[in-house]
Amino acid sequence: IEGVLLPSRFTSKESRNDALALLQNLHIPYREISIEPPLNGFLDTLQYHPKEVDLPFENLQARVRGSILMTLSNHEGGLLLSTSNKSELAMGYFTQYGDACGALTPLGDLFKTEIYTLAHHINKNREIIPKSILEKPASAELRKGQKDEDSLPPYAILDPILKELIVNKRSIKETAKLTQQEYSFIEEINKRIHLAEYKRKQAPLILRVSEKAFNVGRYIHICQKYF
């Protein structure tokens, strides 16, 4: 196993320190490659220099990272692991050809809240995963001050809804009643799940650990009439 740090102008000092602490605790070798030179090369080539960070700029950062990692994989023969989880996959909160690059998604069948539970279990005897990683707000750090909750409902609210809709195959009405949320709120989440199906079809393989995993026993037609 080898770790690759891929910092950008938006990578916080705290995130880098947390990553280094985790690598040290797991005795994993690593290398560090700044994405700024290739990122600036793309921006200059495209003559694309937005005054404010927009979605294409965010996605470009992820795709530069994906290209670097895939090249390392090709050159050195390593198997690239995708970092997506079930919550992000459900909502389409990942970048095609970016953080979705890889051959395997080990955490792809675990909701975000389940991953935190697993992390706390790993730490039950001693702190292996730095406590600060588990306490700070989740962020892709693709722009200044970014948090997952800027684009998604809080995972504590989102994950129970996703579990009912995906794993238990509940209707929107049933899910709204069981989770005590507004019907329109559940309807919007369900819509986002369906709209992201084309992205999941192109995502790496997922290790199945639940009753219903994406791409394993859950095949949804991409071309269909919704609602």
Short mmCIF file of C-alpha atoms in Angstrom, two decimals:
data_model
loop_
_atom_site.label_atom_id
_atom_site.label_comp_id
_atom_site.label_asym_id
_atom_site.label_seq_id
_atom_site.Cartn_x
_atom_site.Cartn_y
_atom_site.Cartn_z
CA ILE A 1 0.00 0.00 0.00
CA GLU A 2 1.25 3.48 -0.84
CA GLY A 3 -0.34 6.83 -0.16
CA VAL A 4 -0.16 9.79 -2.53
CA LEU A 5 -0.68 13.30 -1.21
CA LEU A 6 -2.02 15.59 -3.94
CA PRO A 7 -2.25 19.07 -2.40
CA SER A 8 -3.65 22.14 -4.12
CA ARG A 9 -4.02 25.80 -3.21
CA PHE A 10 -7.14 24.82 -1.25
CA THR A 11 -5.60 22.00 0.80
CA SER A 12 -5.53 23.08 4.42
CA LYS A 13 -2.52 22.61 6.65
CA GLU A 14 -4.74 20.61 9.01
CA SER A 15 -5.75 18.15 6.27
CA ARG A 16 -2.14 17.56 5.29
CA ASN A 17 -1.11 17.02 8.91
CA ASP A 18 -4.02 14.62 9.46
CA ALA A 19 -3.07 12.62 6.37
CA LEU A 20 0.57 12.41 7.45
CA ALA A 21 -0.45 11.29 10.95
CA LEU A 22 -2.66 8.55 9.53
CA LEU A 23 0.08 7.36 7.17
CA GLN A 24 2.53 7.25 10.06
CA ASN A 25 0.11 5.34 12.31
CA LEU A 26 -0.44 2.74 9.56
CA HIS A 27 3.24 2.62 8.59
CA ILE A 28 2.35 3.39 4.97
CA PRO A 29 4.97 4.94 2.67
CA TYR A 30 3.88 7.94 0.68
CA ARG A 31 4.89 10.54 -1.86
CA GLU A 32 3.67 14.08 -2.32
CA ILE A 33 2.86 15.62 -5.71
CA SER A 34 1.39 19.11 -5.99
CA ILE A 35 -1.41 19.36 -8.56
CA GLU A 36 -0.75 23.07 -9.11
CA PRO A 37 1.70 22.79 -12.09
CA PRO A 38 -0.54 20.51 -14.23
CA LEU A 39 -3.65 22.39 -13.09
CA ASN A 40 -2.17 25.70 -14.23
CA GLY A 41 -1.12 24.04 -17.48
CA PHE A 42 -4.71 23.03 -18.17
CA LEU A 43 -6.00 26.49 -17.26
CA ASP A 44 -3.48 28.17 -19.59
CA THR A 45 -4.14 25.71 -22.42
CA LEU A 46 -7.89 26.20 -22.14
CA GLN A 47 -7.53 29.96 -21.58
CA TYR A 48 -9.88 29.41 -18.70
CA HIS A 49 -9.19 31.57 -15.65
CA PRO A 50 -12.46 32.09 -13.75
CA LYS A 51 -12.58 34.99 -11.29
CA GLU A 52 -14.38 32.76 -8.82
CA VAL A 53 -14.18 29.00 -8.33
CA ASP A 54 -16.98 27.34 -10.27
CA LEU A 55 -17.98 23.70 -10.80
CA PRO A 56 -15.75 23.15 -13.87
CA PHE A 57 -12.76 24.44 -11.88
CA GLU A 58 -13.60 22.11 -8.99
CA ASN A 59 -13.96 19.13 -11.32
CA LEU A 60 -10.72 19.96 -13.14
CA GLN A 61 -8.80 19.67 -9.87
CA ALA A 62 -10.27 16.22 -9.26
CA ARG A 63 -9.49 15.14 -12.84
CA VAL A 64 -5.88 16.32 -12.59
CA ARG A 65 -5.55 14.17 -9.48
CA GLY A 66 -7.20 11.25 -11.30
CA SER A 67 -4.78 11.54 -14.24
CA ILE A 68 -1.77 11.58 -11.93
CA LEU A 69 -2.96 8.55 -9.99
CA MET A 70 -3.89 6.55 -13.10
CA THR A 71 -0.50 7.29 -14.64
CA LEU A 72 1.26 6.09 -11.48
CA SER A 73 -0.92 2.97 -11.58
CA ASN A 74 -0.06 2.29 -15.23
CA HIS A 75 3.63 3.01 -14.78
CA GLU A 76 4.21 1.14 -11.53
CA GLY A 77 1.56 -1.57 -11.70
CA GLY A 78 -0.34 -0.55 -8.60
CA LEU A 79 -4.11 -0.95 -8.22
CA LEU A 80 -5.79 2.41 -7.74
CA LEU A 81 -8.55 2.46 -5.11
CA SER A 82 -11.46 4.85 -5.53
CA THR A 83 -12.49 6.73 -2.38
CA SER A 84 -16.24 7.14 -2.99
CA ASN A 85 -18.80 5.94 -0.46
CA LYS A 86 -22.45 4.95 -0.82
CA SER A 87 -23.82 8.36 0.18
CA GLU A 88 -21.71 10.19 -2.41
CA LEU A 89 -22.43 7.59 -5.09
CA ALA A 90 -26.16 7.84 -4.41
CA MET A 91 -26.22 11.61 -4.79
CA GLY A 92 -23.73 11.84 -7.65
CA TYR A 93 -21.36 13.77 -5.37
CA PHE A 94 -18.18 12.68 -7.11
CA THR A 95 -16.28 13.63 -10.25
CA GLN A 96 -16.21 11.31 -13.23
CA TYR A 97 -12.62 10.64 -14.32
CA GLY A 98 -11.53 12.36 -11.12
CA ASP A 99 -11.99 10.92 -7.63
CA ALA A 100 -14.05 8.17 -9.32
CA CYS A 101 -10.92 6.85 -11.07
CA GLY A 102 -9.69 3.44 -10.04
CA ALA A 103 -10.31 -0.28 -10.28
CA LEU A 104 -12.09 -0.87 -6.99
CA THR A 105 -14.19 1.10 -4.50
CA PRO A 106 -13.70 -0.59 -1.09
CA LEU A 107 -16.08 1.76 0.75
CA GLY A 108 -18.67 2.01 -2.03
CA ASP A 109 -21.29 -0.01 -0.15
CA LEU A 110 -20.97 1.91 3.13
CA PHE A 111 -22.92 5.07 3.85
CA LYS A 112 -20.89 7.98 5.21
CA THR A 113 -22.27 7.57 8.72
CA GLU A 114 -21.37 3.86 8.62
CA ILE A 115 -17.80 4.77 7.71
CA TYR A 116 -17.57 7.03 10.76
CA THR A 117 -18.92 4.20 12.91
CA LEU A 118 -16.33 1.85 11.45
CA ALA A 119 -13.58 4.42 12.05
CA HIS A 120 -14.55 4.76 15.71
CA HIS A 121 -14.50 0.96 15.99
CA ILE A 122 -10.98 0.87 14.53
CA ASN A 123 -9.97 3.40 17.18
CA LYS A 124 -11.54 1.51 20.10
CA ASN A 125 -8.21 0.42 21.61
CA ARG A 126 -5.92 3.19 20.40
CA GLU A 127 -6.07 6.20 18.13
CA ILE A 128 -5.15 4.94 14.66
CA ILE A 129 -7.30 7.34 12.68
CA PRO A 130 -6.54 10.84 14.02
CA LYS A 131 -9.42 12.15 16.12
CA SER A 132 -9.36 15.44 14.21
CA ILE A 133 -10.29 13.62 10.96
CA LEU A 134 -13.46 12.32 12.57
CA GLU A 135 -14.41 15.61 14.21
CA LYS A 136 -13.95 18.15 11.42
CA PRO A 137 -16.69 18.80 8.83
CA ALA A 138 -16.34 16.65 5.71
CA SER A 139 -14.95 18.60 2.76
CA ALA A 140 -13.60 17.94 -0.73
CA GLU A 141 -11.45 21.10 -0.37
CA LEU A 142 -11.91 22.10 -4.01
CA ARG A 143 -12.55 25.72 -3.04
CA LYS A 144 -11.95 27.86 0.03
CA GLY A 145 -14.13 27.00 3.01
CA GLN A 146 -15.98 24.22 1.19
CA LYS A 147 -18.04 21.69 3.16
CA ASP A 148 -20.06 18.70 1.95
CA GLU A 149 -23.15 20.21 3.57
CA ASP A 150 -22.96 23.08 1.07
CA SER A 151 -24.21 20.61 -1.54
CA LEU A 152 -25.80 17.81 0.49
CA PRO A 153 -28.09 17.48 3.50
CA PRO A 154 -26.25 16.52 6.71
CA TYR A 155 -25.27 12.86 6.48
CA ALA A 156 -27.13 12.07 9.72
CA ILE A 157 -30.33 13.12 7.92
CA LEU A 158 -29.41 11.94 4.42
CA ASP A 159 -28.21 8.40 5.14
CA PRO A 160 -31.42 7.07 6.78
CA ILE A 161 -33.35 8.39 3.77
CA LEU A 162 -30.96 6.75 1.30
CA LYS A 163 -31.17 3.47 3.20
CA GLU A 164 -34.96 3.40 2.94
CA LEU A 165 -35.02 4.35 -0.74
CA ILE A 166 -32.14 2.15 -1.91
CA VAL A 167 -31.67 -0.77 0.46
CA ASN A 168 -35.24 -1.21 1.68
CA LYS A 169 -36.76 -0.06 -1.65
CA ARG A 170 -39.37 2.11 0.05
CA SER A 171 -41.56 4.52 -1.86
CA ILE A 172 -41.13 8.26 -1.46
CA LYS A 173 -44.29 8.40 0.65
CA GLU A 174 -43.18 5.53 2.91
CA THR A 175 -39.70 7.02 3.31
CA ALA A 176 -41.12 10.43 4.23
CA LYS A 177 -43.27 8.84 6.94
CA LEU A 178 -40.50 6.62 8.33
CA THR A 179 -37.88 9.39 8.44
CA GLN A 180 -40.37 12.12 9.44
CA GLN A 181 -39.28 14.36 6.58
CA GLU A 182 -41.29 16.38 4.07
CA TYR A 183 -42.47 14.51 0.98
CA SER A 184 -40.97 17.16 -1.35
CA PHE A 185 -37.58 16.80 0.39
CA ILE A 186 -37.57 13.01 -0.14
CA GLU A 187 -38.77 13.50 -3.71
CA GLU A 188 -35.80 15.77 -4.49
CA ILE A 189 -33.32 13.29 -3.02
CA ASN A 190 -34.90 10.46 -5.00
CA LYS A 191 -34.62 12.55 -8.16
CA ARG A 192 -30.91 13.15 -7.55
CA ILE A 193 -30.38 9.41 -7.04
CA HIS A 194 -31.90 8.65 -10.44
CA LEU A 195 -30.12 11.48 -12.25
CA ALA A 196 -26.75 10.17 -11.05
CA GLU A 197 -27.30 6.65 -12.39
CA TYR A 198 -25.21 7.28 -15.53
CA LYS A 199 -22.26 8.29 -13.35
CA ARG A 200 -22.53 5.16 -11.20
CA LYS A 201 -22.61 2.98 -14.30
CA GLN A 202 -19.10 4.21 -15.08
CA ALA A 203 -17.78 3.99 -11.52
CA PRO A 204 -15.25 1.33 -10.41
CA LEU A 205 -16.36 -2.01 -8.99
CA ILE A 206 -17.77 -1.96 -5.46
CA LEU A 207 -17.17 -4.41 -2.64
CA ARG A 208 -20.64 -5.47 -1.56
CA VAL A 209 -21.23 -5.66 2.21
CA SER A 210 -24.96 -4.85 2.44
CA GLU A 211 -28.20 -6.33 1.13
CA LYS A 212 -28.24 -3.89 -1.79
CA ALA A 213 -25.13 -2.37 -3.35
CA PHE A 214 -24.90 -0.16 -6.41
CA ASN A 215 -24.01 -2.08 -9.59
CA VAL A 216 -24.42 -5.39 -7.74
CA GLY A 217 -28.00 -6.64 -7.82
CA ARG A 218 -29.33 -3.15 -8.48
CA TYR A 219 -29.54 -2.45 -12.19
CA ILE A 220 -31.46 0.64 -13.21
CA HIS A 221 -32.03 1.62 -16.84
CA ILE A 222 -30.33 4.90 -17.72
CA CYS A 223 -32.72 5.74 -20.57
CA GLN A 224 -36.18 5.87 -19.08
CA LYS A 225 -38.94 8.33 -18.44
CA TYR A 226 -38.82 9.70 -14.87
CA PHE A 227 -41.88 10.96 -13.05
#
